[in-house]
Short mmCIF file of C-alpha atoms in Angstrom, two decimals:
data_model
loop_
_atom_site.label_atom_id
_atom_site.label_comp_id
_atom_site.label_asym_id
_atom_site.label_seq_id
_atom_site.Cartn_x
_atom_site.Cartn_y
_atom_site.Cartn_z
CA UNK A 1 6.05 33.80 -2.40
CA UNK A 2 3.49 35.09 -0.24
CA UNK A 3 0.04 33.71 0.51
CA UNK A 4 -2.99 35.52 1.96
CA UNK A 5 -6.61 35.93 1.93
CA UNK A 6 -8.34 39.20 1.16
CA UNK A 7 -9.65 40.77 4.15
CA UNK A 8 -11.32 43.59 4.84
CA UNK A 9 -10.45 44.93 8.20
CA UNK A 10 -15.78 38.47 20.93
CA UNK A 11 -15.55 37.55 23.08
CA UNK A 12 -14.61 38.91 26.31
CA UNK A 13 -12.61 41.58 27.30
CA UNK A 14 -10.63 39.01 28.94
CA UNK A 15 -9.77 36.89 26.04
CA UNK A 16 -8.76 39.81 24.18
CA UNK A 17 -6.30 40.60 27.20
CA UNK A 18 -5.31 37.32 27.22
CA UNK A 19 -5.87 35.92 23.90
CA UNK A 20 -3.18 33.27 24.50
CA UNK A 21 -4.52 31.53 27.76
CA UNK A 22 -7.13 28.86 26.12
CA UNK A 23 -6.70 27.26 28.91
CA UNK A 24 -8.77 29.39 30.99
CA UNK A 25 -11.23 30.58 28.65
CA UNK A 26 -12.56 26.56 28.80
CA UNK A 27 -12.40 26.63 31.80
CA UNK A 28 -14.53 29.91 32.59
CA UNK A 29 -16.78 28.54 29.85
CA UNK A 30 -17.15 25.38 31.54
CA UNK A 31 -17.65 27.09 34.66
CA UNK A 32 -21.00 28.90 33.52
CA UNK A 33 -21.97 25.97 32.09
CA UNK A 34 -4.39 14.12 -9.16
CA UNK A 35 -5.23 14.92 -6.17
CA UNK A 36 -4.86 12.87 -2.95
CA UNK A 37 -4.36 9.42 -3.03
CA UNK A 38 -5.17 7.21 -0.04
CA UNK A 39 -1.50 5.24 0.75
CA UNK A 40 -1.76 1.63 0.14
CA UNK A 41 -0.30 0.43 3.59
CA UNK A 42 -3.45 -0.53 5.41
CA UNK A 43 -6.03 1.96 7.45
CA UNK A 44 -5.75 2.25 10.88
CA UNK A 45 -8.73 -0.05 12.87
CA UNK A 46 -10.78 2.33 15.13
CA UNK A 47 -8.31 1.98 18.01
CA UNK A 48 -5.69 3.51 16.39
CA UNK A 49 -4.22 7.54 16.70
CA UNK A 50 -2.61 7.55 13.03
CA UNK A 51 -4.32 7.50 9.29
CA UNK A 52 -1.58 7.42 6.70
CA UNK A 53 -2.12 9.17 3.06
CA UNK A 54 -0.17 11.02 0.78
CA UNK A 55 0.63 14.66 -0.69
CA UNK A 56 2.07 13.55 -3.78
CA UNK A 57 5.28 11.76 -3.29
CA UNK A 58 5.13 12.82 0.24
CA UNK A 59 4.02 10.32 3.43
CA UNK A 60 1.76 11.78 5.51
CA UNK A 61 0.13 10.67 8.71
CA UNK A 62 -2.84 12.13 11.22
CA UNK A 63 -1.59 11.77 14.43
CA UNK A 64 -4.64 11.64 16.90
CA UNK A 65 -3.73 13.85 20.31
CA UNK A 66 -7.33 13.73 21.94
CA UNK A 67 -10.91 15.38 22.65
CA UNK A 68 -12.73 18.31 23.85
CA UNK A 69 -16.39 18.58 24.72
CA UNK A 70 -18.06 21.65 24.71
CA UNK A 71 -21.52 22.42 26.07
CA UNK A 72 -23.63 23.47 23.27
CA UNK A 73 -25.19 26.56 25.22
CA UNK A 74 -24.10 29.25 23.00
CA UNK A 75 -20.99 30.59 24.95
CA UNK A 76 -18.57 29.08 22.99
CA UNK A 77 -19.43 28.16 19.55
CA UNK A 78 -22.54 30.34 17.93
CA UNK A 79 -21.92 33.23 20.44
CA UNK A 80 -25.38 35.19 20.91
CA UNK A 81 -26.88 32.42 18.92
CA UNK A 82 -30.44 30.72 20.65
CA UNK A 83 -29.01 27.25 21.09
CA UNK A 84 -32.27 26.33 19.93
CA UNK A 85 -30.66 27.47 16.20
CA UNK A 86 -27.74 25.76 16.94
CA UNK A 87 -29.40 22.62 17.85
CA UNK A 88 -31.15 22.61 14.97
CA UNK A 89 -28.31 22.96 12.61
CA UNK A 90 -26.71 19.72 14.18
CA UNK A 91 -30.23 18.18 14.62
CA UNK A 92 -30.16 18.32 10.48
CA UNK A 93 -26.47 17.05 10.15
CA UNK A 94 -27.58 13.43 12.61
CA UNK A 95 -25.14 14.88 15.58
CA UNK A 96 -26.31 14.99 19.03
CA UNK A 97 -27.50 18.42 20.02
CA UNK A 98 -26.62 19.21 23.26
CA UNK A 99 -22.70 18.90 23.15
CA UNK A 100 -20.03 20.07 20.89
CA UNK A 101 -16.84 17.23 20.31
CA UNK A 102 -13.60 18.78 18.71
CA UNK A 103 -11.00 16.56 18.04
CA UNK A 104 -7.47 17.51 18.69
CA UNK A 105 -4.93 16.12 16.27
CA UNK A 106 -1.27 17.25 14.76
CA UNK A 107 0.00 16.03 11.11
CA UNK A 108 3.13 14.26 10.58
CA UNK A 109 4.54 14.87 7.01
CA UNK A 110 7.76 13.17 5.43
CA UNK A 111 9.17 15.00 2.54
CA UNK A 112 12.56 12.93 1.47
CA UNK A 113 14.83 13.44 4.68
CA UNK A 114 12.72 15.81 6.47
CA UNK A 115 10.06 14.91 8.67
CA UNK A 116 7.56 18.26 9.29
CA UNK A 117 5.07 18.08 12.54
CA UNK A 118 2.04 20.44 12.32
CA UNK A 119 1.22 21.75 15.79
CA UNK A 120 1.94 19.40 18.71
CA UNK A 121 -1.50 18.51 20.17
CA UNK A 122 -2.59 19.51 23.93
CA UNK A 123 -0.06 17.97 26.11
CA UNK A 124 -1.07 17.23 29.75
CA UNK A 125 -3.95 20.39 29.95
CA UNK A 126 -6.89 19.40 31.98
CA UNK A 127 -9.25 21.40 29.34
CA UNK A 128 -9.33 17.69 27.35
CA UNK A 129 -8.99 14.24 27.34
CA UNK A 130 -5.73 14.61 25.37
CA UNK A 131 -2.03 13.77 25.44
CA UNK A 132 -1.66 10.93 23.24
CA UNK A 133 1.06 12.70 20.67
CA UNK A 134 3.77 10.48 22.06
CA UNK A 135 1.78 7.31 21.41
CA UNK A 136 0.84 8.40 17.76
CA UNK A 137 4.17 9.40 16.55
CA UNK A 138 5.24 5.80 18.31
CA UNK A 139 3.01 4.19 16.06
CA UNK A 140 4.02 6.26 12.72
CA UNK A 141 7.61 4.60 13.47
CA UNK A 142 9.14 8.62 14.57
CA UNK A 143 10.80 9.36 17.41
CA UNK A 144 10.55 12.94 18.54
CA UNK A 145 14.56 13.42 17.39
CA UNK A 146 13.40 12.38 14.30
CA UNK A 147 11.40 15.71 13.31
CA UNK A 148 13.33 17.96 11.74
CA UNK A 149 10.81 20.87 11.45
CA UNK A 150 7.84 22.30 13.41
CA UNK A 151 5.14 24.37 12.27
CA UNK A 152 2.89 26.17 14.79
CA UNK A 153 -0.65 27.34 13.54
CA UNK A 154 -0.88 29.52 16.60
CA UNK A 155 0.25 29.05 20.48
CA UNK A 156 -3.15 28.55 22.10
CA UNK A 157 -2.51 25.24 24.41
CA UNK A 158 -4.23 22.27 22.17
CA UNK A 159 -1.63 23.39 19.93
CA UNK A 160 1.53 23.68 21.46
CA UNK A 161 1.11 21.72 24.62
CA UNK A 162 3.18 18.59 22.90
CA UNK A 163 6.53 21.09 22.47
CA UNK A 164 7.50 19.95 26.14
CA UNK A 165 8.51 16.68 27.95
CA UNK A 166 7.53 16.02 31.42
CA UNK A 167 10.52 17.76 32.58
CA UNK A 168 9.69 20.99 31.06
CA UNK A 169 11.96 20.45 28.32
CA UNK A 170 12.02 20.74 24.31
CA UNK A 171 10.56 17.07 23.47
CA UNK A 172 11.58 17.64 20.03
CA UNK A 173 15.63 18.15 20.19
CA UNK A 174 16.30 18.39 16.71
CA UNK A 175 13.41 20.93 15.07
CA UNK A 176 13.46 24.09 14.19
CA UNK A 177 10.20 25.54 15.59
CA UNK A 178 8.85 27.87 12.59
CA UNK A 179 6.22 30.36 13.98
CA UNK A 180 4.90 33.32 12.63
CA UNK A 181 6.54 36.94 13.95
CA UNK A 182 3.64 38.16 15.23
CA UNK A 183 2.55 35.09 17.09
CA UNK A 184 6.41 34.45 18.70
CA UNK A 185 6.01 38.14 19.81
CA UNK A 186 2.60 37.49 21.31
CA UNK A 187 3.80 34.36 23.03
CA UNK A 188 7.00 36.20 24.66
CA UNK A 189 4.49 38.94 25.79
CA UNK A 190 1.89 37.04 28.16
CA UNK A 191 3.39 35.86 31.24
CA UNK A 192 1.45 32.86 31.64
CA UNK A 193 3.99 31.28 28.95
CA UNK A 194 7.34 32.13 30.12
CA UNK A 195 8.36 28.70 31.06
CA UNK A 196 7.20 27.50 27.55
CA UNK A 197 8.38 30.31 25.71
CA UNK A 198 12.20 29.95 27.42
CA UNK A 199 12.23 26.17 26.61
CA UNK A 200 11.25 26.79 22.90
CA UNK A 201 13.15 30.00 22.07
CA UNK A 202 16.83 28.87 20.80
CA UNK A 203 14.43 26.61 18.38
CA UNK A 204 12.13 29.27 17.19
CA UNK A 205 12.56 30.64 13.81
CA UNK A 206 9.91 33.37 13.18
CA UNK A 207 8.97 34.10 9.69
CA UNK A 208 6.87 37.20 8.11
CA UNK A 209 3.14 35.94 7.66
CA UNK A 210 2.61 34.60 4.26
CA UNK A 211 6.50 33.16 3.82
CA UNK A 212 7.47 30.53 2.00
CA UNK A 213 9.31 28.40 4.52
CA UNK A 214 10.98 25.00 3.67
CA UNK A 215 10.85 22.78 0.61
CA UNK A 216 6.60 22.17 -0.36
CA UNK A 217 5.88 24.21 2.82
CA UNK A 218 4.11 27.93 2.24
CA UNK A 219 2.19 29.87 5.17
CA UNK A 220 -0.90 31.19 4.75
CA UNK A 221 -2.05 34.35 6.58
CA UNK A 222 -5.50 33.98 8.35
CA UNK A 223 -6.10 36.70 10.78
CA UNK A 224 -8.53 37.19 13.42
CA UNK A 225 -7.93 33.79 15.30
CA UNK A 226 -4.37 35.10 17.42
CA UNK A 227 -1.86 38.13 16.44
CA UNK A 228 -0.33 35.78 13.92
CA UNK A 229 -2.29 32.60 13.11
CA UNK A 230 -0.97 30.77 9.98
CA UNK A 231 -2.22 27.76 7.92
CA UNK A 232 0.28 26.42 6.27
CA UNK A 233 -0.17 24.51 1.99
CA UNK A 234 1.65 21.62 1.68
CA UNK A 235 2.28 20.86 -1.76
CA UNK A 236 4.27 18.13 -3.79
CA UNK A 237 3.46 18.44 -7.60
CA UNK A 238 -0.29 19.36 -8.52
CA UNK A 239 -0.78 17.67 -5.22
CA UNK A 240 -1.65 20.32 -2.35
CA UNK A 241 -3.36 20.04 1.26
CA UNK A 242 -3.94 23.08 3.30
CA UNK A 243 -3.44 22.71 6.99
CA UNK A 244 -6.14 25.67 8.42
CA UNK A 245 -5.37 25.16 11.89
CA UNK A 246 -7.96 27.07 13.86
CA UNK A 247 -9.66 29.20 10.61
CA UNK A 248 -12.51 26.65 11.45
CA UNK A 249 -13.56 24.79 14.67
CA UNK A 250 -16.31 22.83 14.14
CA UNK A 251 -17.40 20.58 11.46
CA UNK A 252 -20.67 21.29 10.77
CA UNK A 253 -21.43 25.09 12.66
CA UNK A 254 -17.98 26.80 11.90
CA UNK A 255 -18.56 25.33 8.11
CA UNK A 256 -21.94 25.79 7.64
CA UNK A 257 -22.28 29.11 9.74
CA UNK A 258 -19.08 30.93 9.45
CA UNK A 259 -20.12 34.28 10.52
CA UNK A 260 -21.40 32.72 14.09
CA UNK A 261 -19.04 34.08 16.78
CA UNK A 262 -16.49 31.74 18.32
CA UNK A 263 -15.03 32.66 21.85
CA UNK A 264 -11.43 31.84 21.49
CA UNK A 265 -11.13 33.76 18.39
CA UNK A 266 -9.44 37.23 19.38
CA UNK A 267 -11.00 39.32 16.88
CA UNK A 268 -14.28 37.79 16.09
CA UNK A 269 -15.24 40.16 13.10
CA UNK A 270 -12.15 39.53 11.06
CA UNK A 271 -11.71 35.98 12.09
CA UNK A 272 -15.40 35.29 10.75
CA UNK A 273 -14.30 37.23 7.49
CA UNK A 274 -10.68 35.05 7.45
CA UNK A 275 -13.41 32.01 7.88
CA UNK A 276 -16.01 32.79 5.12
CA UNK A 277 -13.11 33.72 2.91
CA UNK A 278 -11.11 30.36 3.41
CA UNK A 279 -13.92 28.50 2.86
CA UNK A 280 -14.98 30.25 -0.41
CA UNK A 281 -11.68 29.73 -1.70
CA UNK A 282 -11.02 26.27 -0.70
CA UNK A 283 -14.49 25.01 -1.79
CA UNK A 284 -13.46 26.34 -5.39
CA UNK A 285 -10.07 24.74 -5.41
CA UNK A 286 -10.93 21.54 -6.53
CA UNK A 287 -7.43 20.45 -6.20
CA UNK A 288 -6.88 21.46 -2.65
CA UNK A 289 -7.37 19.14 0.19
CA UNK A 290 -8.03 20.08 3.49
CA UNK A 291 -6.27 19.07 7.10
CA UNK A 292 -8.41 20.32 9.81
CA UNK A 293 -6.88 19.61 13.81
CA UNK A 294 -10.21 19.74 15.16
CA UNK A 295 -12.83 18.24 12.88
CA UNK A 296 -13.36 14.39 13.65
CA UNK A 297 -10.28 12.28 13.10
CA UNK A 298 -8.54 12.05 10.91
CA UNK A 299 -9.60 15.37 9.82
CA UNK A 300 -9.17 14.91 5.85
CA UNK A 301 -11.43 16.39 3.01
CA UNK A 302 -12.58 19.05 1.62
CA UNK A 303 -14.97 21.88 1.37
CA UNK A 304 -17.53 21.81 -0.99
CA UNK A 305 -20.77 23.78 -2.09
CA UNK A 306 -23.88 22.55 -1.36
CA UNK A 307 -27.11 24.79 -2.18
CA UNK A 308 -26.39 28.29 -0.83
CA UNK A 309 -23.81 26.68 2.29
CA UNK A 310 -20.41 25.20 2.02
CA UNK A 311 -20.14 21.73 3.64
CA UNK A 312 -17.48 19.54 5.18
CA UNK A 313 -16.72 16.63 2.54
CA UNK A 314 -13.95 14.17 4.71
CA UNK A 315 -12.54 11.77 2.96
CA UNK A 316 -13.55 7.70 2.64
#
């Protein structure tokens, strides 16, 4: 089965060069600068990096990896935009208005005797305060042999910086990493991640945008982001949560304002389409929950309609 969204049919030159390299595109920004049920073990206090709730009969846990700030000065989120108009729009939503926070977070999902990991967080890059994956998964009771299956949204660096050890070496021993074609391809072709893409490549399975991969795992095509971004719908019964990875960044101005350019999305135009569309469709899904890696932790709710906007709903 395949899933997609309708499409029809940036930022720099440079990021469309080197789409892959994250890293650096901070760092030059910087420079100019039945549904879901809640699981009945208890919630994390505020000083943990897991939540634990369910996809039907499955166990599923937010694993928090870190944070990036991001100047709100319109050269990263609301490209072209006066920040004035930006400011505003957070102004209304009570969030401070010079600064953007992402959170960076991977999902841990155990489905009988498999345990799925959804991206890997940001490892040790010095774009964030991140690299807690380790500690997370520690506290969900996994060890990294443990996951049998990998799922990478796309292989910017706050996604895939958790796949190695210190050493330079496969953390997780025992997964099959599942990426889409067009994104392994992509990955293999930019220089910058030969080290990463030898370490990972006798685990990689690529897979044709929009496959169904393992039991209650389905990717979903949403281009514009990278060559071959994928969210991926995790489903057990009528229970379903889709995974967007980077369709959206920001809580309130990638929700709220889809069509405002973001600067690490390669193809701005279509990724703002892929955005608006997602949205729309999710927001009219009353049965679909939403896991978002970068909106606050632990990243769980939905979309809903709200006047002529769509809004970010997360969960109690």
């Amino acid at each position: 089965m395949s899933h997609s969204f309708p499409l029809s049919g940036s930022f720099f030159n440079h990021v469309k060069q080197q789409g892959w390299n994250f890293a650096r595109c901070v760092l030059l920004v910087a420079l100019s600068l039945p549904v879901f049920a809640e699981d009945k073990r208890p919630a994390a206090d505020s000083s943990s990096n897991i939540h634990n709730f369910s996809i039907g009969n499955f166990k599923a846990t937010a694993l928090h990896d870190g944070d990036i700030q991001l100047p709100n000065d319109a050269t990263v989120i609301g490209i072209n935009q006066p920040p004035g108009k930006i400011a505003a729009l957070l102004k209304r939503n009570d969030l401070p208005t010079d600064k953007l926070q992402l959170s960076i977070q991977a999902l841990l999902v155990r489905a009988g005797d498999r345990v799925y990991l959804f991206d890997t967080g940001a490892g040790d890059v010095d774009f964030a305060d991140a690299g807690r994956l380790p500690t997370a998964l520690a506290e969900a009771d996994v060890t990294p042999a443990q996951v049998t299956d990998i799922f990478i949204s796309h292989a910017h660096p706050d996604h895939v910086g958790g796949l190695l050890d210190e050493n330079g070496s496969l953390r997780f021993t025992n997964a099959a990493v599942h990426m889409a074609a067009p994104e392994w391809q992509a990955l293999q072709g930019n220089d910058s991640n030969a080290a990463l893409a030898a370490a990972i490549k006798p685990a990689v399975k690529p897979f044709a945008p929009g496959s169904a991969l393992v039991p209650g795992v389905t990717a979903v095509k949403v281009d514009g982001h990278t060559p071959g971004h994928s969210a991926y719908e995790i489903a057990d019964g009528k229970s379903r949560l889709l995974y967007i990875g980077d369709s959206a960044h920001h809580f309130v101005v990638s929700v709220q304002r889809p069509r405002w350019t973001i600067a690490f999305d390669g193809d701005a135009p279509v990724a703002e389409a892929s955005r608006e569309a997602l949205l729309a469709r999710a927001a009219d899904d009353a049965a679909l929950q939403i896991y978002s890696p970068h909106f606050p932790f632990p990243g769980l709710g939905r979309f809903q309609r709200k006047g002529g906007d769509i809004v970010w709903v997360p969960v109690d």
